[in-house]
PDB file of C-alpha atoms in Angstrom:
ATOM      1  CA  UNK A  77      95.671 136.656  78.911  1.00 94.00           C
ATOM      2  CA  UNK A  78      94.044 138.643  81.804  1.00 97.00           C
ATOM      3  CA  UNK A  79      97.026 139.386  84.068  1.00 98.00           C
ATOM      4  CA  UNK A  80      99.251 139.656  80.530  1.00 98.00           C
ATOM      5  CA  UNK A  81      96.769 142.518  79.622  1.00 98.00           C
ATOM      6  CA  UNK A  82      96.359 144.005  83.495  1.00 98.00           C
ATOM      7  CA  UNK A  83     100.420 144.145  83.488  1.00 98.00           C
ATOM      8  CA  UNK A  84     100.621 146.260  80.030  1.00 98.00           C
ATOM      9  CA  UNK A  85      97.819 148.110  81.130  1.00 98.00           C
ATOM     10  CA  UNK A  86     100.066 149.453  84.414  1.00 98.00           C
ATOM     11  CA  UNK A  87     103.217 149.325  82.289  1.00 97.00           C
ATOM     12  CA  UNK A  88     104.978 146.641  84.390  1.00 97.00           C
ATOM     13  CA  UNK A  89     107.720 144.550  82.445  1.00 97.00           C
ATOM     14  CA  UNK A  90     107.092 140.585  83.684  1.00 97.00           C
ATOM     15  CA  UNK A  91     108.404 137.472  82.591  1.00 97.00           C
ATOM     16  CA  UNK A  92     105.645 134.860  81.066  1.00 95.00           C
ATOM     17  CA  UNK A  93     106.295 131.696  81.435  1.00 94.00           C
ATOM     18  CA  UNK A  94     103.917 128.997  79.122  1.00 90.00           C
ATOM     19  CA  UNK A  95     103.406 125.789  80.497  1.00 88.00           C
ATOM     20  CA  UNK A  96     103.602 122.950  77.473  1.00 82.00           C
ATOM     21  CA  UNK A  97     100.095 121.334  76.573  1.00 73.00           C
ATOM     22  CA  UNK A  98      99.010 118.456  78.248  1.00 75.00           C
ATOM     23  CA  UNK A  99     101.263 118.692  80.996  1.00 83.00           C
ATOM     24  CA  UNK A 100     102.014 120.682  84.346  1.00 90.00           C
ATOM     25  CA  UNK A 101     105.332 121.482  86.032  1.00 92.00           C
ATOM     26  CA  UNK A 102     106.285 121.113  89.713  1.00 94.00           C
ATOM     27  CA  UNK A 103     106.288 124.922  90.056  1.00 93.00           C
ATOM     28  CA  UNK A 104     102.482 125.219  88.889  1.00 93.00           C
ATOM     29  CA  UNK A 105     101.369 122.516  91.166  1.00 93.00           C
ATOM     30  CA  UNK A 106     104.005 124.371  94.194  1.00 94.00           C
ATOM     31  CA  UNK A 107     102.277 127.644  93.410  1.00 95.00           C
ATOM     32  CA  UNK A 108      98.447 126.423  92.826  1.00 93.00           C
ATOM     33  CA  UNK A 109      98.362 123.193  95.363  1.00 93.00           C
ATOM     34  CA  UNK A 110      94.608 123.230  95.526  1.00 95.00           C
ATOM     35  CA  UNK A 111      93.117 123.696  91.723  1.00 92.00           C
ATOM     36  CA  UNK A 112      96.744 123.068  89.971  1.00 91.00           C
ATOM     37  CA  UNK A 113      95.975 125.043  87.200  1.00 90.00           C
ATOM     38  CA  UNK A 114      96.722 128.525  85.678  1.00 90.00           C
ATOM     39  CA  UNK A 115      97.308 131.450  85.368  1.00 94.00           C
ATOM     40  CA  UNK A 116      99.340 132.118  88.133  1.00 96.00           C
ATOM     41  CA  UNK A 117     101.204 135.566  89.012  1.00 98.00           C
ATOM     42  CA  UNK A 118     104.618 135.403  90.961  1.00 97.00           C
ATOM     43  CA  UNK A 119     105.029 138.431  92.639  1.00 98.00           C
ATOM     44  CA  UNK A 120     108.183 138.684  95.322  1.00 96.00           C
ATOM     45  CA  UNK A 121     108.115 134.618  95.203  1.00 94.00           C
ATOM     46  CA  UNK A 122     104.619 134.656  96.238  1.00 97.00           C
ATOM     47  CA  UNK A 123     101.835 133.256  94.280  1.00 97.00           C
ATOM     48  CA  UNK A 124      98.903 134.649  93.365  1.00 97.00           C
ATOM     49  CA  UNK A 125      95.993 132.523  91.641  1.00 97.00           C
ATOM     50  CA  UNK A 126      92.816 132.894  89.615  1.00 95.00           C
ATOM     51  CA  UNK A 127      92.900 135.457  86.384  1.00 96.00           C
ATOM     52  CA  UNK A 128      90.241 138.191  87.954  1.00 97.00           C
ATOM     53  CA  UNK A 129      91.379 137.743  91.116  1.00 97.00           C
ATOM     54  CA  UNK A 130      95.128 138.481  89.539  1.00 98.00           C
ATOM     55  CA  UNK A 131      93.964 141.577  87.604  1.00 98.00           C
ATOM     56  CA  UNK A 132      92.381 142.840  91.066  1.00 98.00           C
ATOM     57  CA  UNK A 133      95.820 142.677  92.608  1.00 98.00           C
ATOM     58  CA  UNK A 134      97.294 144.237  89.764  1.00 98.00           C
ATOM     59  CA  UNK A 135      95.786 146.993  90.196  1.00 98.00           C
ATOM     60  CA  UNK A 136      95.902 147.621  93.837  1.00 97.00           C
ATOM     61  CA  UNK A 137      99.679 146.683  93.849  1.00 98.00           C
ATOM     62  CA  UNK A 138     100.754 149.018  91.133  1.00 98.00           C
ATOM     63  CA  UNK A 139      98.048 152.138  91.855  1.00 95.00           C
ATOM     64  CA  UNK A 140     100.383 154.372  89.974  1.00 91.00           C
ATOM     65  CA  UNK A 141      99.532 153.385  86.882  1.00 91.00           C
ATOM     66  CA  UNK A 142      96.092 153.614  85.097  1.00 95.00           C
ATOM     67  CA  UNK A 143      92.787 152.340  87.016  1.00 97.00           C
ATOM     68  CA  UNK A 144      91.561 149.115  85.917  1.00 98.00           C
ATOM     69  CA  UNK A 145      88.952 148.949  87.882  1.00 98.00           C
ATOM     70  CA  UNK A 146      86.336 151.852  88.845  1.00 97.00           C
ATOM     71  CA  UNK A 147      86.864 154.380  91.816  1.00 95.00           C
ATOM     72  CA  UNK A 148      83.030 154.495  92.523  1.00 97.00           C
ATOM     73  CA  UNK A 149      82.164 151.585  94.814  1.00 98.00           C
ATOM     74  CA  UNK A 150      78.936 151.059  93.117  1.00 97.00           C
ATOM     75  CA  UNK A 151      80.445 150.982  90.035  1.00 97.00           C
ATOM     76  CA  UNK A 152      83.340 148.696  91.593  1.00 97.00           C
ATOM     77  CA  UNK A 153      80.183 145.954  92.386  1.00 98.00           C
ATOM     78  CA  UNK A 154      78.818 146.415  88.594  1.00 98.00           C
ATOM     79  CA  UNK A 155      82.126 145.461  87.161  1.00 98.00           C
ATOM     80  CA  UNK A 156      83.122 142.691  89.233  1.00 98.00           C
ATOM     81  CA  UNK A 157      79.015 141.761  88.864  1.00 98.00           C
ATOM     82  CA  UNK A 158      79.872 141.177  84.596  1.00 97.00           C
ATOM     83  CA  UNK A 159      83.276 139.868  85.186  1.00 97.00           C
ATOM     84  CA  UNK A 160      81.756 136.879  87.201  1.00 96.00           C
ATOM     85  CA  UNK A 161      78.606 136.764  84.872  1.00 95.00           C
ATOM     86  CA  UNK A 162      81.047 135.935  82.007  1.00 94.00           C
ATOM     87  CA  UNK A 163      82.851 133.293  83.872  1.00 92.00           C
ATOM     88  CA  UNK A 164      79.852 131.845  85.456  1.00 90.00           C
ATOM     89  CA  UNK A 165      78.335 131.263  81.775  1.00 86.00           C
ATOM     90  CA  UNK A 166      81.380 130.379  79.879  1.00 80.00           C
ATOM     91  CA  UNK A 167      83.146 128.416  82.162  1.00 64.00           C
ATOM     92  CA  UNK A 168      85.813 127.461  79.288  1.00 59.00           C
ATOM     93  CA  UNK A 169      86.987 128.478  76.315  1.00 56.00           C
ATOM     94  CA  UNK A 170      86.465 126.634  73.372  1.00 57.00           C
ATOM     95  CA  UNK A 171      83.106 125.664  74.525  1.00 62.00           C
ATOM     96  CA  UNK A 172      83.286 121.803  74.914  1.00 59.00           C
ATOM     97  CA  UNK A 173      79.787 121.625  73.283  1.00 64.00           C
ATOM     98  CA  UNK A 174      80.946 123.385  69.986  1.00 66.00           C
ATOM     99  CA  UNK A 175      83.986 121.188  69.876  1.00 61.00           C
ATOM    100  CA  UNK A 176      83.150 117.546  70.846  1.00 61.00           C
ATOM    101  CA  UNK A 177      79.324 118.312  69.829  1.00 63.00           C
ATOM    102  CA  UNK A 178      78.153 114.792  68.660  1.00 65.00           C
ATOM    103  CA  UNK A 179      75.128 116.486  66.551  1.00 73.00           C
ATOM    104  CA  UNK A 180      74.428 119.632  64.443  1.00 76.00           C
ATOM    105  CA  UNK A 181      71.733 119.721  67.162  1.00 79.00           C
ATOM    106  CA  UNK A 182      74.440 119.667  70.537  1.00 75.00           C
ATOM    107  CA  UNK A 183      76.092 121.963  68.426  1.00 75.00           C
ATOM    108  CA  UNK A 184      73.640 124.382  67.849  1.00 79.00           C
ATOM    109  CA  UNK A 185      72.360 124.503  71.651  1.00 80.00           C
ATOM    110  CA  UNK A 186      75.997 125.370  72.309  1.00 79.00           C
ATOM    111  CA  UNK A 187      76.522 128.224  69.771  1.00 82.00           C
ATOM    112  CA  UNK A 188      72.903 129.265  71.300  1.00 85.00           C
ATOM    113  CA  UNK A 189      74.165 129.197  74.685  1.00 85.00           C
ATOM    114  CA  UNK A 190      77.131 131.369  73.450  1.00 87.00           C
ATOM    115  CA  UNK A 191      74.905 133.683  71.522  1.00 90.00           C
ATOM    116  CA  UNK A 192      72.620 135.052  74.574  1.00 92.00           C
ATOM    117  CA  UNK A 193      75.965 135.896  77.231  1.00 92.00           C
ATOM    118  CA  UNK A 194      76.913 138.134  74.265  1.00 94.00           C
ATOM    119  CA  UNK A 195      73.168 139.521  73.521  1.00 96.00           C
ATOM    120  CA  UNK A 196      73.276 140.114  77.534  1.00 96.00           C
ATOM    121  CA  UNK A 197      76.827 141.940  76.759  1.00 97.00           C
ATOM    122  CA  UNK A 198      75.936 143.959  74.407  1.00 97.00           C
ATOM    123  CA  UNK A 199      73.168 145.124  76.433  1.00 97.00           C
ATOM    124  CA  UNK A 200      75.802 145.495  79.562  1.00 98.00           C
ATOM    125  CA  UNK A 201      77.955 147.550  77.376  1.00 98.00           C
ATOM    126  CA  UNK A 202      75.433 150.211  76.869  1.00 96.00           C
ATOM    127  CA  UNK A 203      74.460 150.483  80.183  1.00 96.00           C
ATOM    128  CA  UNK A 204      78.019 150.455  81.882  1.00 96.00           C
ATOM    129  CA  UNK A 205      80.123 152.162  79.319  1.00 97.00           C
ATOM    130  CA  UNK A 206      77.902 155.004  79.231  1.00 94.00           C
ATOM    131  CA  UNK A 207      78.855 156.035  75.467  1.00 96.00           C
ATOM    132  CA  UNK A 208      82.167 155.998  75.559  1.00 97.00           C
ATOM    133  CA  UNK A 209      84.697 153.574  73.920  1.00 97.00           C
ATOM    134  CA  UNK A 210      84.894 150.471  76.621  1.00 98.00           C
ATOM    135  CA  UNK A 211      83.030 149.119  79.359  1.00 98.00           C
ATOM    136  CA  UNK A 212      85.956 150.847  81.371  1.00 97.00           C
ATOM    137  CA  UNK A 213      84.293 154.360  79.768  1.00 96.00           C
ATOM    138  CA  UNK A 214      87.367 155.828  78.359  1.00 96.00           C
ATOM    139  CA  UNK A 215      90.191 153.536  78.904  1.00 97.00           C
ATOM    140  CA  UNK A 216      90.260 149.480  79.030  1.00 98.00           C
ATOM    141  CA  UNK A 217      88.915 148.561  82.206  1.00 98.00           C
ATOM    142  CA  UNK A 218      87.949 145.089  84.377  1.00 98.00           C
ATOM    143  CA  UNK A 219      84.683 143.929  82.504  1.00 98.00           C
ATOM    144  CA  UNK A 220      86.761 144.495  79.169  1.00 98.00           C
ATOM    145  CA  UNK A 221      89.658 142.462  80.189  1.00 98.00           C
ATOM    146  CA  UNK A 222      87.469 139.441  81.827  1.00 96.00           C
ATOM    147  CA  UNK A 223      85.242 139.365  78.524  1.00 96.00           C
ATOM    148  CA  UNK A 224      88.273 141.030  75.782  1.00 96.00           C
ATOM    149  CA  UNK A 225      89.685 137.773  76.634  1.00 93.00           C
ATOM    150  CA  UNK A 226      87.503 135.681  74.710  1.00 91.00           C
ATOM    151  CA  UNK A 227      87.599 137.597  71.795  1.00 92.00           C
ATOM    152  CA  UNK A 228      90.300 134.961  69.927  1.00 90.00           C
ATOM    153  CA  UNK A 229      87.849 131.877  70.524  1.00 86.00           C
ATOM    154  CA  UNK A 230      84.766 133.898  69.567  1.00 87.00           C
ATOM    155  CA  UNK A 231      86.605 134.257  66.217  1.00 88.00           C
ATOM    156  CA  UNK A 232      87.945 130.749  66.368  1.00 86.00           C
ATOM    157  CA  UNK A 233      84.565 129.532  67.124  1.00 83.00           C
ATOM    158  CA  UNK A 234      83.664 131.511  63.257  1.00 84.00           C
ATOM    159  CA  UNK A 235      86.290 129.931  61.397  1.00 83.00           C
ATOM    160  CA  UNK A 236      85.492 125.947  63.252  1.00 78.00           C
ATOM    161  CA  UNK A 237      81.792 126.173  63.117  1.00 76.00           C
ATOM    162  CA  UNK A 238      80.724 129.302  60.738  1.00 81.00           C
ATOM    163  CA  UNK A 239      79.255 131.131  63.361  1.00 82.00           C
ATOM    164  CA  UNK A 240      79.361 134.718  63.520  1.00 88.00           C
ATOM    165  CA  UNK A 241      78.891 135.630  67.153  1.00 90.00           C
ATOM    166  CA  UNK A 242      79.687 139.079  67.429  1.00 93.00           C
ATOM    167  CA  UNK A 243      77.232 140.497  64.670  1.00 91.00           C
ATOM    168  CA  UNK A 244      76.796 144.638  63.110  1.00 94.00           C
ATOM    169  CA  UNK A 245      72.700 143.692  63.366  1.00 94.00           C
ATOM    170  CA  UNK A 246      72.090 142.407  66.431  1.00 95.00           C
ATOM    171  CA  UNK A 247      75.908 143.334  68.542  1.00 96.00           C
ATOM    172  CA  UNK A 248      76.736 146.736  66.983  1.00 97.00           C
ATOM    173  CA  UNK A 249      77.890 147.906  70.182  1.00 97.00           C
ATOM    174  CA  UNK A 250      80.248 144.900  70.780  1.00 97.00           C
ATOM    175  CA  UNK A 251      81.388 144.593  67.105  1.00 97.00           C
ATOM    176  CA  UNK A 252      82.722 148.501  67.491  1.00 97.00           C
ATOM    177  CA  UNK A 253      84.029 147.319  70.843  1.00 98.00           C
ATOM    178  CA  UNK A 254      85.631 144.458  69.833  1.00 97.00           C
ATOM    179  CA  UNK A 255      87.846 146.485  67.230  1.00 97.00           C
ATOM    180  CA  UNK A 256      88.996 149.262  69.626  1.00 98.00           C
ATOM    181  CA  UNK A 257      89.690 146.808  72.130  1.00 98.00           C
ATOM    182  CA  UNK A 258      91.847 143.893  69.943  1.00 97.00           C
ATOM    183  CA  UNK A 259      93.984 147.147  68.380  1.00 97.00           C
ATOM    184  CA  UNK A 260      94.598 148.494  71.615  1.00 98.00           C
ATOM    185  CA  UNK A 261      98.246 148.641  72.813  1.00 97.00           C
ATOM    186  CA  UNK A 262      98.219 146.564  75.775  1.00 97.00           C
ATOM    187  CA  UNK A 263      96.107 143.866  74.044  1.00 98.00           C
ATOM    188  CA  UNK A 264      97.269 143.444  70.583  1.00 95.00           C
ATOM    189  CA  UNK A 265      99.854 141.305  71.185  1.00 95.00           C
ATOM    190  CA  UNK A 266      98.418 139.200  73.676  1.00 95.00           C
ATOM    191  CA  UNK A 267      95.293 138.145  72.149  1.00 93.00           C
ATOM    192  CA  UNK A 268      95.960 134.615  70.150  1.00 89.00           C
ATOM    193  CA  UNK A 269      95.381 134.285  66.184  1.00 88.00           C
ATOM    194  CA  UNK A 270      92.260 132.162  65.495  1.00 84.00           C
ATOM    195  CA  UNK A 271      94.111 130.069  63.413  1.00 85.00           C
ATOM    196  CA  UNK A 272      96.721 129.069  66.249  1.00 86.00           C
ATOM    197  CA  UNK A 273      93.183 128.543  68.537  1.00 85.00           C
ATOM    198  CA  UNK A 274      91.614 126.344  66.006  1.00 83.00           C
ATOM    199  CA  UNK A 275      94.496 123.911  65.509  1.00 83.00           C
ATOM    200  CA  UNK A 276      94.610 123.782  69.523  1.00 80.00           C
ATOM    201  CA  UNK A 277      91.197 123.080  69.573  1.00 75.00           C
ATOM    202  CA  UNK A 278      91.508 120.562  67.502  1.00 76.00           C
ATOM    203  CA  UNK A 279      94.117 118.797  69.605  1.00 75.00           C
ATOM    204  CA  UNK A 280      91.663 119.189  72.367  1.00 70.00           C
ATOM    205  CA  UNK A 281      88.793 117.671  70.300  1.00 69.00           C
ATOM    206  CA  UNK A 282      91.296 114.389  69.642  1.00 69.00           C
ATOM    207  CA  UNK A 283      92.170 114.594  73.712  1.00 69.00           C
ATOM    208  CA  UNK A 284      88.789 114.094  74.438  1.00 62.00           C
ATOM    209  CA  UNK A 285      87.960 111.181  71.792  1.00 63.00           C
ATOM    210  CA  UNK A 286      90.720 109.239  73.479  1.00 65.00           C
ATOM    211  CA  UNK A 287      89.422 109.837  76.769  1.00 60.00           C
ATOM    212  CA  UNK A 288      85.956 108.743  75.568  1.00 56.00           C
ATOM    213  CA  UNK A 289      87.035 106.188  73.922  1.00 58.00           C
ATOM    214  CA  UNK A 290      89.222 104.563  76.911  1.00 61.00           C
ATOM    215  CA  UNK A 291      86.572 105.259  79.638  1.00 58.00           C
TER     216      UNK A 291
END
C-alpha cells in the first residue's frame, strides 16, 4: 500500500501487479533474491525493494510532484525516526498474537502491545504535525503513509477481536487523523475493506494451525 499511495501522491500512472496468496512468482524471487518478498517497485526494469525505502525513491525520482517527505533535514530525521518506530513495533500486520492467540490472556498482551505504538502516535502526531491536518502538516506526508497503512487491520483487528484501537477519549488526535487520511484521494482506494482483511486473516489463522500442527 505504501508505494501504491507514494505513486498517487506524485500523480504517476503504474501498473500493480498482486502476487496470489500462498505463493511467489519467479519475477518476485528475480527482483527480491535476498528477502523474496514484497512490495517491490519496477522502475526502467530495475528493482527496487522494501515499502519505506520505495516511498523514499518515489519521491526523489519524481521531485515534481508534491513532497512526501520534509525539506528540513531535521525534520527529514523525525519522520524517517516514526516511520521505523512503527515498523520496528509492528513488525506485521495482523498481529500474529491477536490471530493465533491461544488465550484471552496472549490475546490481550497483544491488543496491549498494539494499544501503546498508537498512545505513542498520538502523542507523535501532536508534536510533528504541529496543528495541522497530517503528520505531513498540510498534505499526506512519510510518517502518514508508513503508519496510514495500517489503518485497514486496525479496523480489522475491531471487527475479529472487538477492540477499538483508535479511540475519541484517549486518540482524539488520531481518530480525526484517521478520517482525513482514509478519504483522502490518493488513499481511498488503496486502503483494503476490513471485511476483505478479516476473511484473509482468517486464512492465515488456518495456515498457521497446519503448520503447528505438522511441526
Amino acid at each position: 500500500m505504501r508505494p501504491r499511495i507514494a505513486l498517487n501522491i506524485k500523480s504517476v500512472e503504474y501498473e500493480f501487479i498482486e502476487e496470489q496468496f500462498g505463493s511467489k512468482s519467479d519475477l518476485l524471487f528475480k527482483s527480491n533474491p535476498v528477502h523474496k518478498k514484497f512490495p517491490i517497485l519496477l522502475h526502467k526494469d530495475k528493482p527496487i525493494c522494501e515499502s519505506n525505502i520505495i516511498v523514499e525513491y518515489i519521491d526523489e525520482v519524481w521531485s515534481s510532484g508534491p513532497s512526501i517527505l520534509p525539506a528540513d533535514a531535521h525534520d527529514r530525521a523525525v519522520a524517517r525516526f516514526w516511520a521505523a518506530y512503527v515498523d520496528e513495533k509492528v513488525r506485521s500486520f495482523p498481529p500474529p498474537g491477536v490471530i493465533t492467540a491461544a488465550n484471552e490472556e496472549e490475546k490481550n498482551a497483544a491488543v496491549d502491545q498494539l494499544r501503546e505504538v498508537v498512545l505513542q502516535m498520538e502523542g507523535a502526531y501532536g508534536e510533528v504535525s504541529r496543528g495541522e491536518d497530517f503528520f505531513g502538516g498540510e498534505k499526506i506526508g512519510f510518517v502518514d503513509i508508513a503508519f496510514g497503512s495500517m489503518l485497514g487491520w486496525a479496523r480489522a483487528i475491531q471487527v475479529m477481536a472487538g477492540v477499538k484501537l483508535l479511540d475519541e477519549e484517549k486518540t482524539p488526535g488520531l481518530v480525526k487523523w484517521a478520517e482525513k487520511f482514509s478519504a483522502d484521494p490518493a488513499v481511498k482506494d488503496v486502503l483494503p475493506e476490513a471485511e476483505k482483511l478479516v476473511e484473509f486473516s482468517k486464512l492465515l489463522s488456518a495456515k498457521f494451525k497446519t503448520a503447528a500442527a505438522s511441526s
